[in-house]
Amino acid sequence: MVELAGAGQLAQLGIELAGNVELIRGSAFGQGYEHSERVDDEVLHGYVRPVLGTLEAGRQFERLLVSLTAADLMAIEPGLTELTVPTLVVWGTGDQNFALRWAYWLRGTIPGATEVVEVQGGKLFFPEERPRNLVPHLCASGTKTPHADTGSSAGAPRPARQM
């Protein structure tokens, strides 16, 4: 996708994609779902049309994609190391774009993160597909507090749970 954006071809292709829900389901975006065929057409259009629905929006998205660097993303790491609020890291093990190791990197980087909940087979949009599996973990995470000795959870056991 970045290559298409760099060549100035993504915006035009995006208009076609945004207008065809079956193309969306088969695209990289649709692969973010375990079962994209179960997702309402309007939900898919709601994600894609604002970003790729017009040539102008598509060109803006192209500019974003080609300008973003790893250094930009890593620039937030110092801020993450100071995030002491309770933080729940929930990750889909079936996501093709975001490897599970990044969940553990976040847990090790964010002092307020005490565990990783692994969603077996879950992909990027698993919260939409499996809300009943996610909500109990969200509710429970709000009752956890950092360790009193350091003000963070750095010394806490850091288990992985699976859903």
C-alpha atoms as one frame of an Amber mdcrd trajectory, in Angstrom:
protein
   0.000   0.000   0.000   2.857   2.380   0.804   4.363   1.641  -2.610   1.071
   2.524  -4.311   0.872   5.722  -2.268   4.437   6.645  -3.180   3.616   6.170
  -6.861   0.496   8.334  -6.504  -1.777   5.416  -7.436  -3.547   4.673  -4.158
  -5.990   7.596  -4.228  -7.560   6.577  -7.539  -7.718   2.901  -6.566  -9.161
   3.945  -3.212 -12.202   5.524  -4.832 -13.039   2.192  -6.472 -12.412   0.342
  -3.209 -14.561   2.725  -1.168 -17.481   2.199  -3.516 -17.435  -1.600  -3.502
 -18.009  -3.409  -0.224 -16.843  -6.746  -1.654 -13.520  -5.164  -2.598 -13.256
  -3.786   0.937 -13.868  -7.254   2.402 -11.092  -8.719   0.235  -8.632  -5.886
   0.829  -5.953  -5.467   3.465  -8.574  -3.586   5.478 -11.013  -6.501   5.324
  -8.252  -8.842   6.453  -8.365  -7.013   9.787 -11.503  -9.021  10.548 -11.781
 -12.717  11.283 -15.143 -12.754   9.514 -15.452  -9.693   7.291 -18.491 -11.276
   5.641 -20.406 -10.766   8.903 -19.635  -7.049   9.137 -22.421  -4.702   8.073
 -21.728  -2.961   4.767 -22.235   0.476   6.320 -19.622  -0.237   8.993 -17.053
  -1.031   6.319 -18.030   2.018   4.278 -17.859   4.113   7.452 -14.198   3.244
   7.865 -13.091   3.439   4.254 -15.079   6.273   2.662 -13.691   9.112   4.831
 -10.129   8.038   3.993 -10.447   6.901   0.377 -13.905   7.959  -0.801 -12.769
  11.014  -2.747  -9.659  11.795  -4.739  -8.781  14.605  -2.319  -9.108  12.348
   0.741  -7.111   9.637  -1.006  -4.299  12.061  -1.872  -4.167  13.202   1.738
  -3.917   9.550   2.854  -1.141   8.962   0.308   0.816  11.879   1.773   0.385
  10.494   5.284   1.550   7.013   4.306   4.671   8.152   2.480   5.659  10.651
   5.174   5.356   8.354   8.199   8.635   6.835   9.380   9.648   4.388  12.076
  11.333   7.304  13.849   7.974   9.084  14.045   6.414   6.102  15.753   9.330
   5.517  18.115   9.276   9.181  19.159   6.347   8.374  21.458   8.294   5.746
  23.411   9.565   8.166  26.104   5.980   9.203  26.811   4.888   5.580  27.048
   7.578   4.890  29.669   5.917   7.512  31.884   2.364   6.187  31.490   1.574
   4.872  34.971  -2.215   4.650  34.703  -3.619   1.109  34.611  -3.230  -0.028
  31.013  -4.752  -3.154  29.539  -2.910  -4.641  26.566  -5.221  -6.932  24.597
  -3.892  -8.407  21.371  -5.212 -10.645  18.637  -2.910 -13.551  17.849  -4.243
 -13.775  14.289  -3.361 -10.239  13.247  -1.129 -10.275  10.165   0.056  -6.690
  10.543   0.778  -6.396  14.255   2.838  -9.298  15.603   2.161 -10.510  19.137
   5.666  -9.474  20.216   4.520  -5.831  20.056   1.966  -6.515  22.792   4.751
  -7.682  25.076   6.886  -4.717  24.048   4.058  -2.410  25.140   3.658  -4.284
  28.428   7.385  -3.945  29.086   7.428  -0.275  28.076   4.302   1.042  29.809
   4.670   0.944  33.623   0.893   0.816  34.075   0.555  -2.324  31.939   0.571
  -5.455  34.056  -0.453  -8.179  31.627  -1.193  -9.089  28.055  -4.506 -10.696
  27.196  -4.094 -12.782  24.056  -7.180 -13.158  21.891  -6.655 -16.478  20.136
  -7.147 -16.022  16.400  -8.276 -12.433  16.893  -7.364  -9.849  14.313  -7.178
  -6.064  14.385 -10.907  -5.486  14.736 -11.602  -8.251  17.259 -13.260  -5.798
  19.704 -16.069  -5.399  17.161 -16.348  -9.112  16.536 -15.925 -10.362  20.105
 -17.148  -7.670  22.501 -18.442 -10.236  25.010 -14.952 -11.647  25.348 -13.353
  -8.241  25.768 -15.691  -6.447  28.182 -14.895  -8.586  31.271 -11.194  -7.782
  30.850 -11.949  -4.085  30.471 -14.077  -4.109  33.621 -11.451  -6.014  35.596
  -8.631  -3.768  34.409 -10.334  -0.734  35.925 -10.039  -2.249  39.404  -6.283
  -2.907  39.279  -3.846  -0.466  40.828  -0.085  -0.059  40.423   2.225  -1.498
  43.093   2.534   0.804  46.110   6.303   0.368  46.528   7.312   2.042  43.262
   4.169   3.750  42.108   4.276   1.527  39.049   3.687  -2.065  38.160   7.312
  -2.696  37.225   7.846  -5.408  39.838   4.482  -7.064  39.336   4.113 -10.493
  37.809   3.317 -10.020  34.168   1.208 -12.953  33.052  -0.448 -13.577  29.735
  -4.098 -14.562  29.645  -5.799 -16.092  26.695  -9.344 -15.533  25.515
